[in-house]
Every structure is written in structure tokens, then in C-alpha cells.
Amino acid sequence: MIEDLKIYCAPLQGFTDYIWRNTHAEMFGGIDIYYTPFMRMVNGEIPKRDILDILPENNTAPIRPQIIACAPTDAVMMATKMKEMDYHCIDINMGCPHPPIALKKKGSGILAYPDVCKQTLSALAQIPDMEYSIKMR
């Protein structure tokens, strides 16, 4: 029974970047999947540092990229980019309670808008060969 146990490492924005994840995996190991800090859209684009963090060539440890969005179009753009990078499972952040995030209708802030949640999940479901998990608190 214990052999079926999976261990996932939760992200900490600003700390658990690819350098930390790779070092942790090399020094300690034992993690099945490292979740990345959330990727977001800024002025209609994904910041280069967010892309750099999930580039397959920068990650020796197994990762699951995470996105945070307030609009279905942003979520689809990020998921499409991740699929282009050969990721087939991503995590949707609907749990971050940090006020500067939540007040922008992102993270836990999106939960007050069930129609937007439904539209976002429906739009993401249209991307073939992609699976999702949802972060909530």
C-alpha cells in the first residue's frame, strides 16, 4: 500500500523555481511531481521568466506547470503554450488567497465568479490531449 503513495511538492512563488526544484531533486529526491509557481499573463503576454522556469531543458525534475488567470482567453493562451512545450497536464490555480491576486479576480478571487470559472474550464477542455488539476484551499 505504501508503494502507491505519491509525493507532490507545492510551489512557493518566488522561491521554488527550476534551480531550487532541480537542486532539491538531486540532493533529496523522493518527489513524484514538483508543481511550479503560477504562470500568468502580463499585458497580453507570458513573462519570459515564467517561460524560462518551465522550459523542459531547464528542468531535470518532473514538473507540473501551474497557471493563474482571470479570463478564459488568457488560460487558453497559457495552456496552448504549455502544450507546444510538450506538457500534457497543467494545474489551474483557483486557490491563491493573496489579496493583490484575489482582488484581480485570479486565484481564489475567481471563485466569486462561477460563470467565469465555467467558461474557463470549458475553454480549456477544448484543447485536445491536455489534462488539468485545480489548486484550491
JSON list of C-alpha atoms in Angstrom, two decimals:
[
{"chain": "A", "resi": 1, "resn": "MET", "atom": "CA", "xyz": [0.00, 0.00, 0.00]},
{"chain": "A", "resi": 2, "resn": "ILE", "atom": "CA", "xyz": [2.77, 2.50, 0.84]},
{"chain": "A", "resi": 3, "resn": "GLU", "atom": "CA", "xyz": [4.39, 1.86, -2.56]},
{"chain": "A", "resi": 4, "resn": "ASP", "atom": "CA", "xyz": [1.34, 3.57, -4.12]},
{"chain": "A", "resi": 5, "resn": "LEU", "atom": "CA", "xyz": [1.99, 6.74, -2.13]},
{"chain": "A", "resi": 6, "resn": "LYS", "atom": "CA", "xyz": [2.78, 9.76, -4.32]},
{"chain": "A", "resi": 7, "resn": "ILE", "atom": "CA", "xyz": [4.54, 12.85, -3.00]},
{"chain": "A", "resi": 8, "resn": "TYR", "atom": "CA", "xyz": [3.93, 16.19, -4.70]},
{"chain": "A", "resi": 9, "resn": "CYS", "atom": "CA", "xyz": [5.84, 19.36, -3.90]},
{"chain": "A", "resi": 10, "resn": "ALA", "atom": "CA", "xyz": [3.71, 22.51, -3.69]},
{"chain": "A", "resi": 11, "resn": "PRO", "atom": "CA", "xyz": [5.14, 25.72, -5.14]},
{"chain": "A", "resi": 12, "resn": "LEU", "atom": "CA", "xyz": [6.11, 28.85, -3.28]},
{"chain": "A", "resi": 13, "resn": "GLN", "atom": "CA", "xyz": [6.04, 31.89, -5.54]},
{"chain": "A", "resi": 14, "resn": "GLY", "atom": "CA", "xyz": [9.46, 33.50, -5.79]},
{"chain": "A", "resi": 15, "resn": "PHE", "atom": "CA", "xyz": [11.31, 30.57, -4.19]},
{"chain": "A", "resi": 16, "resn": "THR", "atom": "CA", "xyz": [10.69, 27.20, -5.84]},
{"chain": "A", "resi": 17, "resn": "ASP", "atom": "CA", "xyz": [11.98, 27.99, -9.32]},
{"chain": "A", "resi": 18, "resn": "TYR", "atom": "CA", "xyz": [13.67, 25.45, -11.57]},
{"chain": "A", "resi": 19, "resn": "ILE", "atom": "CA", "xyz": [17.04, 25.92, -9.86]},
{"chain": "A", "resi": 20, "resn": "TRP", "atom": "CA", "xyz": [15.52, 25.12, -6.47]},
{"chain": "A", "resi": 21, "resn": "ARG", "atom": "CA", "xyz": [13.49, 22.18, -7.84]},
{"chain": "A", "resi": 22, "resn": "ASN", "atom": "CA", "xyz": [16.47, 20.63, -9.62]},
{"chain": "A", "resi": 23, "resn": "THR", "atom": "CA", "xyz": [18.71, 21.08, -6.58]},
{"chain": "A", "resi": 24, "resn": "HIS", "atom": "CA", "xyz": [16.08, 19.62, -4.24]},
{"chain": "A", "resi": 25, "resn": "ALA", "atom": "CA", "xyz": [15.57, 16.62, -6.53]},
{"chain": "A", "resi": 26, "resn": "GLU", "atom": "CA", "xyz": [19.31, 15.99, -6.78]},
{"chain": "A", "resi": 27, "resn": "MET", "atom": "CA", "xyz": [20.02, 16.41, -3.07]},
{"chain": "A", "resi": 28, "resn": "PHE", "atom": "CA", "xyz": [16.95, 14.77, -1.54]},
{"chain": "A", "resi": 29, "resn": "GLY", "atom": "CA", "xyz": [14.81, 13.11, -4.23]},
{"chain": "A", "resi": 30, "resn": "GLY", "atom": "CA", "xyz": [11.60, 11.31, -3.38]},
{"chain": "A", "resi": 31, "resn": "ILE", "atom": "CA", "xyz": [9.24, 13.80, -5.03]},
{"chain": "A", "resi": 32, "resn": "ASP", "atom": "CA", "xyz": [6.98, 12.45, -7.77]},
{"chain": "A", "resi": 33, "resn": "ILE", "atom": "CA", "xyz": [5.95, 15.84, -9.16]},
{"chain": "A", "resi": 34, "resn": "TYR", "atom": "CA", "xyz": [7.07, 19.39, -8.44]},
{"chain": "A", "resi": 35, "resn": "TYR", "atom": "CA", "xyz": [4.32, 21.94, -9.07]},
{"chain": "A", "resi": 36, "resn": "THR", "atom": "CA", "xyz": [5.67, 25.19, -10.48]},
{"chain": "A", "resi": 37, "resn": "PRO", "atom": "CA", "xyz": [4.86, 28.67, -9.23]},
{"chain": "A", "resi": 38, "resn": "PHE", "atom": "CA", "xyz": [1.97, 30.06, -11.27]},
{"chain": "A", "resi": 39, "resn": "MET", "atom": "CA", "xyz": [2.39, 31.37, -14.77]},
{"chain": "A", "resi": 40, "resn": "ARG", "atom": "CA", "xyz": [0.35, 34.45, -15.62]},
{"chain": "A", "resi": 41, "resn": "MET", "atom": "CA", "xyz": [-0.31, 36.87, -18.44]},
{"chain": "A", "resi": 42, "resn": "VAL", "atom": "CA", "xyz": [1.11, 40.40, -18.26]},
{"chain": "A", "resi": 43, "resn": "ASN", "atom": "CA", "xyz": [-0.03, 42.87, -20.91]},
{"chain": "A", "resi": 44, "resn": "GLY", "atom": "CA", "xyz": [-1.25, 40.03, -23.12]},
{"chain": "A", "resi": 45, "resn": "GLU", "atom": "CA", "xyz": [1.97, 38.00, -22.90]},
{"chain": "A", "resi": 46, "resn": "ILE", "atom": "CA", "xyz": [3.54, 35.35, -20.72]},
{"chain": "A", "resi": 47, "resn": "PRO", "atom": "CA", "xyz": [6.56, 36.86, -18.96]},
{"chain": "A", "resi": 48, "resn": "LYS", "atom": "CA", "xyz": [9.88, 35.45, -20.17]},
{"chain": "A", "resi": 49, "resn": "ARG", "atom": "CA", "xyz": [10.87, 34.45, -16.63]},
{"chain": "A", "resi": 50, "resn": "ASP", "atom": "CA", "xyz": [7.74, 32.29, -16.41]},
{"chain": "A", "resi": 51, "resn": "ILE", "atom": "CA", "xyz": [8.61, 30.56, -19.69]},
{"chain": "A", "resi": 52, "resn": "LEU", "atom": "CA", "xyz": [12.24, 30.12, -18.58]},
{"chain": "A", "resi": 53, "resn": "ASP", "atom": "CA", "xyz": [11.04, 28.41, -15.40]},
{"chain": "A", "resi": 54, "resn": "ILE", "atom": "CA", "xyz": [9.17, 25.66, -17.25]},
{"chain": "A", "resi": 55, "resn": "LEU", "atom": "CA", "xyz": [11.45, 25.10, -20.24]},
{"chain": "A", "resi": 56, "resn": "PRO", "atom": "CA", "xyz": [11.98, 21.33, -20.41]},
{"chain": "A", "resi": 57, "resn": "GLU", "atom": "CA", "xyz": [15.73, 21.79, -20.84]},
{"chain": "A", "resi": 58, "resn": "ASN", "atom": "CA", "xyz": [15.84, 23.71, -17.54]},
{"chain": "A", "resi": 59, "resn": "ASN", "atom": "CA", "xyz": [14.02, 21.04, -15.56]},
{"chain": "A", "resi": 60, "resn": "THR", "atom": "CA", "xyz": [15.64, 17.76, -14.62]},
{"chain": "A", "resi": 61, "resn": "ALA", "atom": "CA", "xyz": [12.92, 17.04, -12.05]},
{"chain": "A", "resi": 62, "resn": "PRO", "atom": "CA", "xyz": [9.37, 16.10, -13.11]},
{"chain": "A", "resi": 63, "resn": "ILE", "atom": "CA", "xyz": [7.15, 19.20, -13.06]},
{"chain": "A", "resi": 64, "resn": "ARG", "atom": "CA", "xyz": [3.53, 20.17, -13.44]},
{"chain": "A", "resi": 65, "resn": "PRO", "atom": "CA", "xyz": [3.20, 23.76, -14.65]},
{"chain": "A", "resi": 66, "resn": "GLN", "atom": "CA", "xyz": [0.58, 25.93, -12.95]},
{"chain": "A", "resi": 67, "resn": "ILE", "atom": "CA", "xyz": [-1.41, 28.80, -14.43]},
{"chain": "A", "resi": 68, "resn": "ILE", "atom": "CA", "xyz": [-3.45, 31.60, -12.90]},
{"chain": "A", "resi": 69, "resn": "ALA", "atom": "CA", "xyz": [-5.91, 33.62, -14.99]},
{"chain": "A", "resi": 70, "resn": "CYS", "atom": "CA", "xyz": [-8.96, 35.83, -14.72]},
{"chain": "A", "resi": 71, "resn": "ALA", "atom": "CA", "xyz": [-10.12, 35.29, -18.32]},
{"chain": "A", "resi": 72, "resn": "PRO", "atom": "CA", "xyz": [-10.70, 32.14, -20.37]},
{"chain": "A", "resi": 73, "resn": "THR", "atom": "CA", "xyz": [-8.64, 33.55, -23.26]},
{"chain": "A", "resi": 74, "resn": "ASP", "atom": "CA", "xyz": [-5.60, 34.00, -21.01]},
{"chain": "A", "resi": 75, "resn": "ALA", "atom": "CA", "xyz": [-5.92, 30.47, -19.65]},
{"chain": "A", "resi": 76, "resn": "VAL", "atom": "CA", "xyz": [-6.17, 29.04, -23.17]},
{"chain": "A", "resi": 77, "resn": "MET", "atom": "CA", "xyz": [-3.13, 31.02, -24.35]},
{"chain": "A", "resi": 78, "resn": "MET", "atom": "CA", "xyz": [-1.03, 29.69, -21.48]},
{"chain": "A", "resi": 79, "resn": "ALA", "atom": "CA", "xyz": [-2.27, 26.11, -21.84]},
{"chain": "A", "resi": 80, "resn": "THR", "atom": "CA", "xyz": [-1.61, 26.21, -25.58]},
{"chain": "A", "resi": 81, "resn": "LYS", "atom": "CA", "xyz": [1.94, 27.43, -24.97]},
{"chain": "A", "resi": 82, "resn": "MET", "atom": "CA", "xyz": [2.49, 24.61, -22.49]},
{"chain": "A", "resi": 83, "resn": "LYS", "atom": "CA", "xyz": [1.19, 22.06, -24.96]},
{"chain": "A", "resi": 84, "resn": "GLU", "atom": "CA", "xyz": [3.65, 23.43, -27.54]},
{"chain": "A", "resi": 85, "resn": "MET", "atom": "CA", "xyz": [6.35, 22.73, -24.93]},
{"chain": "A", "resi": 86, "resn": "ASP", "atom": "CA", "xyz": [5.07, 19.12, -24.75]},
{"chain": "A", "resi": 87, "resn": "TYR", "atom": "CA", "xyz": [3.29, 19.37, -21.41]},
{"chain": "A", "resi": 88, "resn": "HIS", "atom": "CA", "xyz": [0.05, 17.38, -21.23]},
{"chain": "A", "resi": 89, "resn": "CYS", "atom": "CA", "xyz": [-1.10, 18.15, -17.70]},
{"chain": "A", "resi": 90, "resn": "ILE", "atom": "CA", "xyz": [-1.27, 21.55, -16.01]},
{"chain": "A", "resi": 91, "resn": "ASP", "atom": "CA", "xyz": [-2.57, 22.87, -12.73]},
{"chain": "A", "resi": 92, "resn": "ILE", "atom": "CA", "xyz": [-5.11, 25.70, -12.61]},
{"chain": "A", "resi": 93, "resn": "ASN", "atom": "CA", "xyz": [-4.67, 27.97, -9.60]},
{"chain": "A", "resi": 94, "resn": "MET", "atom": "CA", "xyz": [-8.07, 28.77, -8.11]},
{"chain": "A", "resi": 95, "resn": "GLY", "atom": "CA", "xyz": [-6.82, 28.92, -4.56]},
{"chain": "A", "resi": 96, "resn": "CYS", "atom": "CA", "xyz": [-4.29, 31.72, -4.06]},
{"chain": "A", "resi": 97, "resn": "PRO", "atom": "CA", "xyz": [-5.79, 33.97, -1.34]},
{"chain": "A", "resi": 98, "resn": "HIS", "atom": "CA", "xyz": [-3.12, 36.70, -1.52]},
{"chain": "A", "resi": 99, "resn": "PRO", "atom": "CA", "xyz": [-5.20, 39.93, -1.73]},
{"chain": "A", "resi": 100, "resn": "PRO", "atom": "CA", "xyz": [-3.30, 41.55, -4.64]},
{"chain": "A", "resi": 101, "resn": "ILE", "atom": "CA", "xyz": [-4.02, 38.38, -6.65]},
{"chain": "A", "resi": 102, "resn": "ALA", "atom": "CA", "xyz": [-7.56, 37.64, -5.44]},
{"chain": "A", "resi": 103, "resn": "LEU", "atom": "CA", "xyz": [-8.71, 41.24, -5.92]},
{"chain": "A", "resi": 104, "resn": "LYS", "atom": "CA", "xyz": [-7.79, 40.93, -9.61]},
{"chain": "A", "resi": 105, "resn": "LYS", "atom": "CA", "xyz": [-10.25, 38.02, -9.98]},
{"chain": "A", "resi": 106, "resn": "LYS", "atom": "CA", "xyz": [-7.41, 35.49, -10.03]},
{"chain": "A", "resi": 107, "resn": "GLY", "atom": "CA", "xyz": [-6.65, 32.57, -7.73]},
{"chain": "A", "resi": 108, "resn": "SER", "atom": "CA", "xyz": [-9.34, 32.33, -5.04]},
{"chain": "A", "resi": 109, "resn": "GLY", "atom": "CA", "xyz": [-10.79, 35.60, -6.34]},
{"chain": "A", "resi": 110, "resn": "ILE", "atom": "CA", "xyz": [-12.17, 33.88, -9.44]},
{"chain": "A", "resi": 111, "resn": "LEU", "atom": "CA", "xyz": [-14.39, 31.62, -7.31]},
{"chain": "A", "resi": 112, "resn": "ALA", "atom": "CA", "xyz": [-16.79, 34.53, -6.73]},
{"chain": "A", "resi": 113, "resn": "TYR", "atom": "CA", "xyz": [-17.50, 34.38, -10.48]},
{"chain": "A", "resi": 114, "resn": "PRO", "atom": "CA", "xyz": [-18.79, 30.87, -11.18]},
{"chain": "A", "resi": 115, "resn": "ASP", "atom": "CA", "xyz": [-19.71, 31.74, -14.78]},
{"chain": "A", "resi": 116, "resn": "VAL", "atom": "CA", "xyz": [-16.10, 32.77, -15.50]},
{"chain": "A", "resi": 117, "resn": "CYS", "atom": "CA", "xyz": [-14.87, 29.56, -13.83]},
{"chain": "A", "resi": 118, "resn": "LYS", "atom": "CA", "xyz": [-17.20, 27.50, -16.02]},
{"chain": "A", "resi": 119, "resn": "GLN", "atom": "CA", "xyz": [-16.21, 29.41, -19.18]},
{"chain": "A", "resi": 120, "resn": "THR", "atom": "CA", "xyz": [-12.53, 28.97, -18.38]},
{"chain": "A", "resi": 121, "resn": "LEU", "atom": "CA", "xyz": [-12.81, 25.24, -17.71]},
{"chain": "A", "resi": 122, "resn": "SER", "atom": "CA", "xyz": [-15.00, 24.74, -20.80]},
{"chain": "A", "resi": 123, "resn": "ALA", "atom": "CA", "xyz": [-12.49, 26.60, -22.97]},
{"chain": "A", "resi": 124, "resn": "LEU", "atom": "CA", "xyz": [-9.58, 24.59, -21.58]},
{"chain": "A", "resi": 125, "resn": "ALA", "atom": "CA", "xyz": [-11.47, 21.34, -22.16]},
{"chain": "A", "resi": 126, "resn": "GLN", "atom": "CA", "xyz": [-11.39, 22.09, -25.90]},
{"chain": "A", "resi": 127, "resn": "ILE", "atom": "CA", "xyz": [-7.60, 21.68, -26.01]},
{"chain": "A", "resi": 128, "resn": "PRO", "atom": "CA", "xyz": [-7.01, 18.07, -27.09]},
{"chain": "A", "resi": 129, "resn": "ASP", "atom": "CA", "xyz": [-4.73, 15.73, -25.16]},
{"chain": "A", "resi": 130, "resn": "MET", "atom": "CA", "xyz": [-4.47, 18.01, -22.13]},
{"chain": "A", "resi": 131, "resn": "GLU", "atom": "CA", "xyz": [-5.36, 17.13, -18.55]},
{"chain": "A", "resi": 132, "resn": "TYR", "atom": "CA", "xyz": [-5.89, 19.52, -15.66]},
{"chain": "A", "resi": 133, "resn": "SER", "atom": "CA", "xyz": [-5.78, 19.63, -11.90]},
{"chain": "A", "resi": 134, "resn": "ILE", "atom": "CA", "xyz": [-7.14, 22.52, -9.85]},
{"chain": "A", "resi": 135, "resn": "LYS", "atom": "CA", "xyz": [-5.46, 24.11, -6.85]},
{"chain": "A", "resi": 136, "resn": "MET", "atom": "CA", "xyz": [-7.96, 25.18, -4.20]},
{"chain": "A", "resi": 137, "resn": "ARG", "atom": "CA", "xyz": [-7.76, 25.87, -0.48]}
]
